[in-house]
GROMACS .gro file of C-alpha atoms in nm:
model
  365
    1UNK     CA    1  -1.179   2.504   1.603
    2UNK     CA    2  -0.964   2.215   1.454
    3UNK     CA    3  -0.617   2.207   1.701
    4UNK     CA    4  -0.455   2.069   1.405
    5UNK     CA    5  -0.544   2.327   1.226
    6UNK     CA    6  -0.402   2.663   1.396
    7UNK     CA    7  -0.147   2.818   1.389
    8UNK     CA    8   0.267   2.772   1.549
    9UNK     CA    9   0.500   3.010   1.629
   10UNK     CA   10   0.818   2.872   1.651
   11UNK     CA   11   1.081   3.116   1.710
   12UNK     CA   12   1.042   3.330   1.417
   13UNK     CA   13   0.851   3.120   1.230
   14UNK     CA   14   0.515   3.059   1.191
   15UNK     CA   15   0.328   2.739   1.063
   16UNK     CA   16   0.002   2.790   0.897
   17UNK     CA   17  -0.132   2.466   1.021
   18UNK     CA   18  -0.018   2.199   1.232
   19UNK     CA   19   0.024   1.894   0.877
   20UNK     CA   20   0.316   1.910   0.744
   21UNK     CA   21   0.551   1.691   0.443
   22UNK     CA   22   0.811   1.438   0.604
   23UNK     CA   23   1.141   1.415   0.446
   24UNK     CA   24   1.160   1.132   0.207
   25UNK     CA   25   1.459   0.998  -0.012
   26UNK     CA   26   1.336   1.064  -0.452
   27UNK     CA   27   1.661   0.901  -0.548
   28UNK     CA   28   1.623   1.076  -0.791
   29UNK     CA   29   1.931   1.373  -0.878
   30UNK     CA   30   2.187   1.296  -1.091
   31UNK     CA   31   2.441   1.078  -0.991
   32UNK     CA   32   2.799   1.260  -1.294
   33UNK     CA   33   2.790   1.585  -1.418
   34UNK     CA   34   2.819   1.937  -1.278
   35UNK     CA   35   2.510   1.921  -1.116
   36UNK     CA   36   2.522   1.592  -0.865
   37UNK     CA   37   2.291   1.652  -0.592
   38UNK     CA   38   2.127   1.962  -0.724
   39UNK     CA   39   1.731   1.978  -0.719
   40UNK     CA   40   1.555   1.923  -1.063
   41UNK     CA   41   1.232   1.903  -1.230
   42UNK     CA   42   1.093   1.644  -1.042
   43UNK     CA   43   1.153   1.729  -0.700
   44UNK     CA   44   1.029   2.082  -0.758
   45UNK     CA   45   0.735   1.918  -0.882
   46UNK     CA   46   0.751   1.641  -0.533
   47UNK     CA   47   0.813   1.971  -0.338
   48UNK     CA   48   0.611   2.243  -0.475
   49UNK     CA   49   0.280   1.995  -0.512
   50UNK     CA   50   0.260   1.896  -0.144
   51UNK     CA   51   0.327   2.327  -0.020
   52UNK     CA   52  -0.012   2.410  -0.305
   53UNK     CA   53  -0.215   2.059  -0.095
   54UNK     CA   54  -0.131   2.319   0.241
   55UNK     CA   55   0.045   2.102   0.421
   56UNK     CA   56   0.195   2.356   0.641
   57UNK     CA   57   0.628   2.268   0.590
   58UNK     CA   58   0.730   2.131   0.363
   59UNK     CA   59   1.090   1.928   0.445
   60UNK     CA   60   1.279   1.819   0.156
   61UNK     CA   61   1.391   1.416   0.192
   62UNK     CA   62   1.838   1.360   0.335
   63UNK     CA   63   2.029   1.593   0.175
   64UNK     CA   64   2.354   1.484   0.213
   65UNK     CA   65   2.641   1.733   0.364
   66UNK     CA   66   2.918   1.582   0.171
   67UNK     CA   67   2.973   1.339  -0.086
   68UNK     CA   68   3.026   1.051   0.103
   69UNK     CA   69   2.759   1.126   0.318
   70UNK     CA   70   2.521   1.045   0.066
   71UNK     CA   71   2.238   0.732   0.152
   72UNK     CA   72   2.294   0.691  -0.282
   73UNK     CA   73   2.423   0.795  -0.583
   74UNK     CA   74   2.071   0.995  -0.682
   75UNK     CA   75   2.090   1.127  -0.343
   76UNK     CA   76   2.007   1.543  -0.282
   77UNK     CA   77   2.298   1.657  -0.176
   78UNK     CA   78   2.369   2.074  -0.048
   79UNK     CA   79   2.797   2.021   0.013
   80UNK     CA   80   2.799   2.295  -0.279
   81UNK     CA   81   2.662   2.627  -0.379
   82UNK     CA   82   2.513   2.480  -0.760
   83UNK     CA   83   2.307   2.275  -0.518
   84UNK     CA   84   2.222   2.592  -0.323
   85UNK     CA   85   2.142   2.788  -0.574
   86UNK     CA   86   1.893   2.474  -0.712
   87UNK     CA   87   1.781   2.465  -0.420
   88UNK     CA   88   1.706   2.857  -0.397
   89UNK     CA   89   1.478   2.852  -0.653
   90UNK     CA   90   1.212   2.524  -0.541
   91UNK     CA   91   1.230   2.714  -0.218
   92UNK     CA   92   1.052   3.069  -0.339
   93UNK     CA   93   0.803   2.828  -0.463
   94UNK     CA   94   0.710   2.679  -0.171
   95UNK     CA   95   0.718   2.978   0.049
   96UNK     CA   96   0.482   3.136  -0.275
   97UNK     CA   97   0.250   2.944  -0.224
   98UNK     CA   98   0.243   2.981   0.231
   99UNK     CA   99   0.410   2.709   0.274
  100UNK     CA  100   0.748   2.733   0.543
  101UNK     CA  101   1.062   2.520   0.373
  102UNK     CA  102   1.238   2.328   0.544
  103UNK     CA  103   1.512   2.073   0.485
  104UNK     CA  104   1.684   1.833   0.623
  105UNK     CA  105   2.047   1.756   0.667
  106UNK     CA  106   2.208   1.419   0.718
  107UNK     CA  107   2.495   1.207   0.613
  108UNK     CA  108   2.437   0.805   0.582
  109UNK     CA  109   2.739   0.693   0.787
  110UNK     CA  110   2.783   0.247   0.744
  111UNK     CA  111   2.460   0.330   0.535
  112UNK     CA  112   2.515   0.539   0.275
  113UNK     CA  113   2.690   0.412  -0.096
  114UNK     CA  114   2.438   0.196  -0.182
  115UNK     CA  115   2.168   0.162  -0.472
  116UNK     CA  116   1.851   0.349  -0.538
  117UNK     CA  117   1.528   0.089  -0.309
  118UNK     CA  118   1.404   0.010  -0.644
  119UNK     CA  119   1.758  -0.165  -0.774
  120UNK     CA  120   1.755  -0.378  -0.474
  121UNK     CA  121   1.961  -0.131  -0.196
  122UNK     CA  122   2.304  -0.339  -0.194
  123UNK     CA  123   2.546  -0.203  -0.084
  124UNK     CA  124   2.861  -0.087  -0.326
  125UNK     CA  125   3.149  -0.141  -0.288
  126UNK     CA  126   3.462   0.115  -0.351
  127UNK     CA  127   3.615   0.146  -0.614
  128UNK     CA  128   3.293  -0.047  -0.796
  129UNK     CA  129   3.088   0.290  -0.981
  130UNK     CA  130   2.935   0.522  -0.827
  131UNK     CA  131   3.017   0.340  -0.523
  132UNK     CA  132   3.282   0.482  -0.210
  133UNK     CA  133   3.455   0.391   0.143
  134UNK     CA  134   3.149   0.486   0.422
  135UNK     CA  135   3.250   0.564   0.759
  136UNK     CA  136   3.080   0.518   1.070
  137UNK     CA  137   3.180   0.480   1.443
  138UNK     CA  138   3.350   0.164   1.425
  139UNK     CA  139   3.451  -0.063   1.186
  140UNK     CA  140   3.071  -0.253   1.223
  141UNK     CA  141   2.870  -0.301   0.929
  142UNK     CA  142   2.543  -0.251   0.852
  143UNK     CA  143   2.396  -0.641   0.821
  144UNK     CA  144   2.495  -0.752   0.458
  145UNK     CA  145   2.714  -0.384   0.286
  146UNK     CA  146   3.034  -0.353   0.300
  147UNK     CA  147   3.246  -0.273   0.626
  148UNK     CA  148   3.273   0.088   0.706
  149UNK     CA  149   3.589   0.243   0.873
  150UNK     CA  150   3.578   0.349   1.175
  151UNK     CA  151   3.640   0.816   1.205
  152UNK     CA  152   3.896   0.934   1.239
  153UNK     CA  153   3.836   1.218   1.546
  154UNK     CA  154   4.011   1.465   1.264
  155UNK     CA  155   3.683   1.294   1.032
  156UNK     CA  156   3.471   1.400   1.304
  157UNK     CA  157   3.579   1.708   1.279
  158UNK     CA  158   3.503   1.779   0.954
  159UNK     CA  159   3.154   1.571   0.990
  160UNK     CA  160   3.053   1.890   1.175
  161UNK     CA  161   3.184   2.123   0.971
  162UNK     CA  162   2.972   2.047   0.667
  163UNK     CA  163   2.731   2.021   0.859
  164UNK     CA  164   2.767   2.372   0.965
  165UNK     CA  165   2.865   2.482   0.658
  166UNK     CA  166   2.522   2.278   0.459
  167UNK     CA  167   2.343   2.505   0.727
  168UNK     CA  168   2.468   2.886   0.660
  169UNK     CA  169   2.390   2.730   0.176
  170UNK     CA  170   2.083   2.684   0.345
  171UNK     CA  171   1.988   2.969   0.492
  172UNK     CA  172   2.124   3.145   0.163
  173UNK     CA  173   1.920   2.921  -0.052
  174UNK     CA  174   1.652   3.079   0.143
  175UNK     CA  175   1.539   2.779   0.420
  176UNK     CA  176   1.360   2.875   0.724
  177UNK     CA  177   1.367   2.503   0.964
  178UNK     CA  178   1.661   2.311   0.966
  179UNK     CA  179   1.620   1.930   1.054
  180UNK     CA  180   1.943   1.777   1.161
  181UNK     CA  181   1.948   1.399   1.102
  182UNK     CA  182   1.948   1.166   1.336
  183UNK     CA  183   1.764   0.892   1.321
  184UNK     CA  184   1.662   0.567   1.090
  185UNK     CA  185   2.060   0.386   1.098
  186UNK     CA  186   2.236   0.683   0.972
  187UNK     CA  187   2.539   0.822   1.089
  188UNK     CA  188   2.435   1.046   1.404
  189UNK     CA  189   2.182   0.736   1.512
  190UNK     CA  190   2.508   0.467   1.469
  191UNK     CA  191   2.754   0.721   1.725
  192UNK     CA  192   2.414   0.742   1.938
  193UNK     CA  193   2.396   0.359   1.996
  194UNK     CA  194   2.606   0.132   2.203
  195UNK     CA  195   2.486  -0.169   1.928
  196UNK     CA  196   2.621   0.009   1.640
  197UNK     CA  197   2.908   0.269   1.835
  198UNK     CA  198   3.182   0.053   2.014
  199UNK     CA  199   3.449   0.350   2.056
  200UNK     CA  200   3.655   0.386   2.370
  201UNK     CA  201   3.721   0.718   2.333
  202UNK     CA  202   3.561   1.103   2.390
  203UNK     CA  203   3.268   0.929   2.136
  204UNK     CA  204   3.158   0.634   2.239
  205UNK     CA  205   3.202   0.422   2.569
  206UNK     CA  206   2.877   0.644   2.823
  207UNK     CA  207   2.624   0.784   2.756
  208UNK     CA  208   2.768   1.084   2.732
  209UNK     CA  209   3.147   1.020   2.517
  210UNK     CA  210   2.745   0.863   2.278
  211UNK     CA  211   2.580   1.208   2.233
  212UNK     CA  212   2.865   1.391   2.211
  213UNK     CA  213   2.861   1.432   1.797
  214UNK     CA  214   2.519   1.541   1.743
  215UNK     CA  215   2.498   1.735   2.059
  216UNK     CA  216   2.873   1.925   1.876
  217UNK     CA  217   2.693   1.943   1.540
  218UNK     CA  218   2.375   2.094   1.719
  219UNK     CA  219   2.611   2.383   1.858
  220UNK     CA  220   2.832   2.425   1.540
  221UNK     CA  221   2.437   2.451   1.303
  222UNK     CA  222   2.318   2.726   1.598
  223UNK     CA  223   2.578   2.861   1.579
  224UNK     CA  224   2.565   2.988   1.205
  225UNK     CA  225   2.141   2.962   1.182
  226UNK     CA  226   2.013   3.275   1.308
  227UNK     CA  227   1.823   3.288   1.632
  228UNK     CA  228   1.463   3.358   1.472
  229UNK     CA  229   1.505   3.043   1.252
  230UNK     CA  230   1.412   2.676   1.402
  231UNK     CA  231   1.623   2.433   1.419
  232UNK     CA  232   1.487   2.056   1.458
  233UNK     CA  233   1.623   1.723   1.496
  234UNK     CA  234   1.504   1.392   1.356
  235UNK     CA  235   1.549   1.123   1.555
  236UNK     CA  236   1.462   0.741   1.623
  237UNK     CA  237   1.339   0.682   2.006
  238UNK     CA  238   1.424   0.351   1.956
  239UNK     CA  239   1.619   0.068   1.802
  240UNK     CA  240   1.337  -0.203   1.842
  241UNK     CA  241   1.649  -0.387   1.939
  242UNK     CA  242   1.537  -0.466   2.354
  243UNK     CA  243   1.300  -0.354   2.604
  244UNK     CA  244   1.698  -0.238   2.898
  245UNK     CA  245   1.563   0.107   3.064
  246UNK     CA  246   1.884   0.319   3.141
  247UNK     CA  247   2.135   0.496   3.007
  248UNK     CA  248   2.416   0.259   2.957
  249UNK     CA  249   2.120  -0.012   2.770
  250UNK     CA  250   2.326  -0.272   2.494
  251UNK     CA  251   2.094   0.001   2.269
  252UNK     CA  252   1.915   0.271   2.151
  253UNK     CA  253   1.572   0.280   2.364
  254UNK     CA  254   1.326   0.542   2.428
  255UNK     CA  255   1.445   0.646   2.780
  256UNK     CA  256   1.794   0.694   2.644
  257UNK     CA  257   1.611   0.942   2.387
  258UNK     CA  258   1.436   1.106   2.647
  259UNK     CA  259   1.750   1.187   2.861
  260UNK     CA  260   1.873   1.264   2.504
  261UNK     CA  261   1.633   1.521   2.456
  262UNK     CA  262   1.688   1.679   2.732
  263UNK     CA  263   2.075   1.715   2.715
  264UNK     CA  264   1.930   1.912   2.395
  265UNK     CA  265   1.697   2.195   2.530
  266UNK     CA  266   2.001   2.371   2.671
  267UNK     CA  267   2.125   2.349   2.310
  268UNK     CA  268   1.880   2.580   2.121
  269UNK     CA  269   1.657   2.313   1.950
  270UNK     CA  270   1.244   2.410   1.950
  271UNK     CA  271   1.127   2.054   1.826
  272UNK     CA  272   1.205   1.705   1.789
  273UNK     CA  273   1.031   1.503   1.507
  274UNK     CA  274   0.992   1.120   1.642
  275UNK     CA  275   1.054   0.897   1.457
  276UNK     CA  276   1.212   0.541   1.569
  277UNK     CA  277   1.441   0.214   1.456
  278UNK     CA  278   1.652   0.153   1.143
  279UNK     CA  279   2.033   0.063   1.262
  280UNK     CA  280   1.912  -0.262   1.326
  281UNK     CA  281   1.716  -0.512   1.093
  282UNK     CA  282   1.444  -0.552   1.371
  283UNK     CA  283   1.091  -0.664   1.466
  284UNK     CA  284   0.950  -0.389   1.414
  285UNK     CA  285   0.537  -0.404   1.552
  286UNK     CA  286   0.418  -0.113   1.351
  287UNK     CA  287   0.018  -0.017   1.277
  288UNK     CA  288  -0.159   0.276   1.321
  289UNK     CA  289   0.019   0.572   1.499
  290UNK     CA  290   0.241   0.289   1.607
  291UNK     CA  291   0.570   0.539   1.713
  292UNK     CA  292   0.310   0.862   1.864
  293UNK     CA  293   0.321   0.704   2.221
  294UNK     CA  294   0.726   0.803   2.172
  295UNK     CA  295   0.673   1.152   2.050
  296UNK     CA  296   0.374   1.155   2.317
  297UNK     CA  297   0.750   1.091   2.625
  298UNK     CA  298   0.911   1.373   2.448
  299UNK     CA  299   0.640   1.579   2.479
  300UNK     CA  300   0.527   1.570   2.780
  301UNK     CA  301   0.856   1.447   2.994
  302UNK     CA  302   1.060   1.738   2.794
  303UNK     CA  303   1.045   2.121   2.775
  304UNK     CA  304   1.119   2.090   2.389
  305UNK     CA  305   0.796   2.048   2.155
  306UNK     CA  306   0.742   1.713   1.972
  307UNK     CA  307   0.568   1.627   1.640
  308UNK     CA  308   0.510   1.318   1.556
  309UNK     CA  309   0.487   1.043   1.210
  310UNK     CA  310   0.426   0.666   1.079
  311UNK     CA  311   0.189   0.540   1.047
  312UNK     CA  312  -0.049   0.878   1.078
  313UNK     CA  313  -0.370   0.840   0.742
  314UNK     CA  314  -0.691   0.983   0.869
  315UNK     CA  315  -0.784   1.394   0.976
  316UNK     CA  316  -0.984   1.208   1.329
  317UNK     CA  317  -0.699   1.073   1.412
  318UNK     CA  318  -0.416   1.334   1.333
  319UNK     CA  319  -0.671   1.562   1.479
  320UNK     CA  320  -0.655   1.402   1.845
  321UNK     CA  321  -0.284   1.392   1.826
  322UNK     CA  322  -0.227   1.745   1.804
  323UNK     CA  323  -0.600   1.841   2.063
  324UNK     CA  324  -0.505   1.557   2.252
  325UNK     CA  325  -0.125   1.653   2.360
  326UNK     CA  326   0.027   1.394   2.240
  327UNK     CA  327   0.195   1.612   1.926
  328UNK     CA  328   0.213   1.882   1.923
  329UNK     CA  329   0.246   1.882   1.525
  330UNK     CA  330   0.221   1.496   1.231
  331UNK     CA  331   0.442   1.489   0.978
  332UNK     CA  332   0.294   1.347   0.714
  333UNK     CA  333   0.476   1.097   0.444
  334UNK     CA  334   0.347   0.827   0.223
  335UNK     CA  335   0.034   0.980   0.287
  336UNK     CA  336   0.095   1.262   0.146
  337UNK     CA  337   0.266   1.080  -0.186
  338UNK     CA  338  -0.087   0.925  -0.224
  339UNK     CA  339  -0.263   1.219  -0.180
  340UNK     CA  340  -0.096   1.508  -0.204
  341UNK     CA  341  -0.417   1.758  -0.103
  342UNK     CA  342  -0.468   1.554   0.183
  343UNK     CA  343  -0.439   1.810   0.474
  344UNK     CA  344  -0.685   2.051   0.231
  345UNK     CA  345  -0.955   1.726   0.229
  346UNK     CA  346  -0.873   1.681   0.611
  347UNK     CA  347  -1.008   2.013   0.679
  348UNK     CA  348  -1.362   1.972   0.512
  349UNK     CA  349  -1.356   1.657   0.658
  350UNK     CA  350  -1.287   1.842   1.038
  351UNK     CA  351  -1.529   2.172   0.963
  352UNK     CA  352  -1.141   2.415   0.966
  353UNK     CA  353  -1.027   2.689   0.785
  354UNK     CA  354  -0.717   2.588   0.637
  355UNK     CA  355  -0.477   2.816   0.546
  356UNK     CA  356  -0.251   2.792   0.303
  357UNK     CA  357  -0.588   2.912   0.120
  358UNK     CA  358  -0.645   2.689  -0.211
  359UNK     CA  359  -0.456   2.880  -0.440
  360UNK     CA  360  -0.724   3.121  -0.749
  361UNK     CA  361  -0.721   2.824  -0.949
  362UNK     CA  362  -0.841   2.565  -0.812
  363UNK     CA  363  -1.082   2.757  -0.569
  364UNK     CA  364  -1.410   2.626  -0.809
  365UNK     CA  365  -1.285   2.296  -0.709
   0.00000   0.00000   0.00000
């Protein structure tokens, strides 16, 4: 038996296997007009083809909970019903091929209002076409990006409400998993890390203050998300800025991540998607499975299962991660861009049966 291809049940949802598609921004939504932020043919082809390829869970790219929460003006969003309706067709197609559809809800904070990566990924100042004023815990810029404004408590309350409203729309669109994006230097991560959060009010300062926004978002989403559907949180386990342990370190660290997940145990979170980095320009020692040790800590030191992501490319590698208990599932990103049918190839190499089964049209292969 292959651990990688065993089903997994979280709440009322059974994932047919442990090979999942990580959220990956496509920067391909309309920038203006009635369909701003809505998925279209590209997204349908991109997402549904991975369901046909056999992944157990397809998570959409970061979908903004407000227009100001987009990374770029070409990002997906789910801040209005037109966007939710466009997602609904894609979700039904994913489910028709036996995979589970999930959505990542996000707010980019100070890393918002940029051009697409292939256009330079540069900051678009407010007042320029497709640019807007960005918001963050503190008026500190990310690198050479535009300086954000510090969020007021009223702004924060509005952001929490935006996440809850986006979760409600996600439910109407048919998604069965919601993931809150608290990683990669986007807004919630900016609040978590002392490197970007210099506030002195209830949303800054000590560990309790810096984690407050995420806990409020989780509670607001869990309140509208059905009890039989799972809720995930993606975290960056470390900023890669220093090795200081303890809860009051000058940046975000693996020790703080474990402490955060221990808090989330009582807030209805069902799985932690463990990534790293993104909140500062830092040297990251990238290599095969380089983030797996962080997932292992969450898996072993808390009661919430973890999923591992980051340069997981080989079937035996993925199998060992799950079989040895380093993570409950693996999330593949770029490898699924290169090979949408990776799960089916992996099952053959591991001698495993795979669910979802091969579509009749492809059975001859």
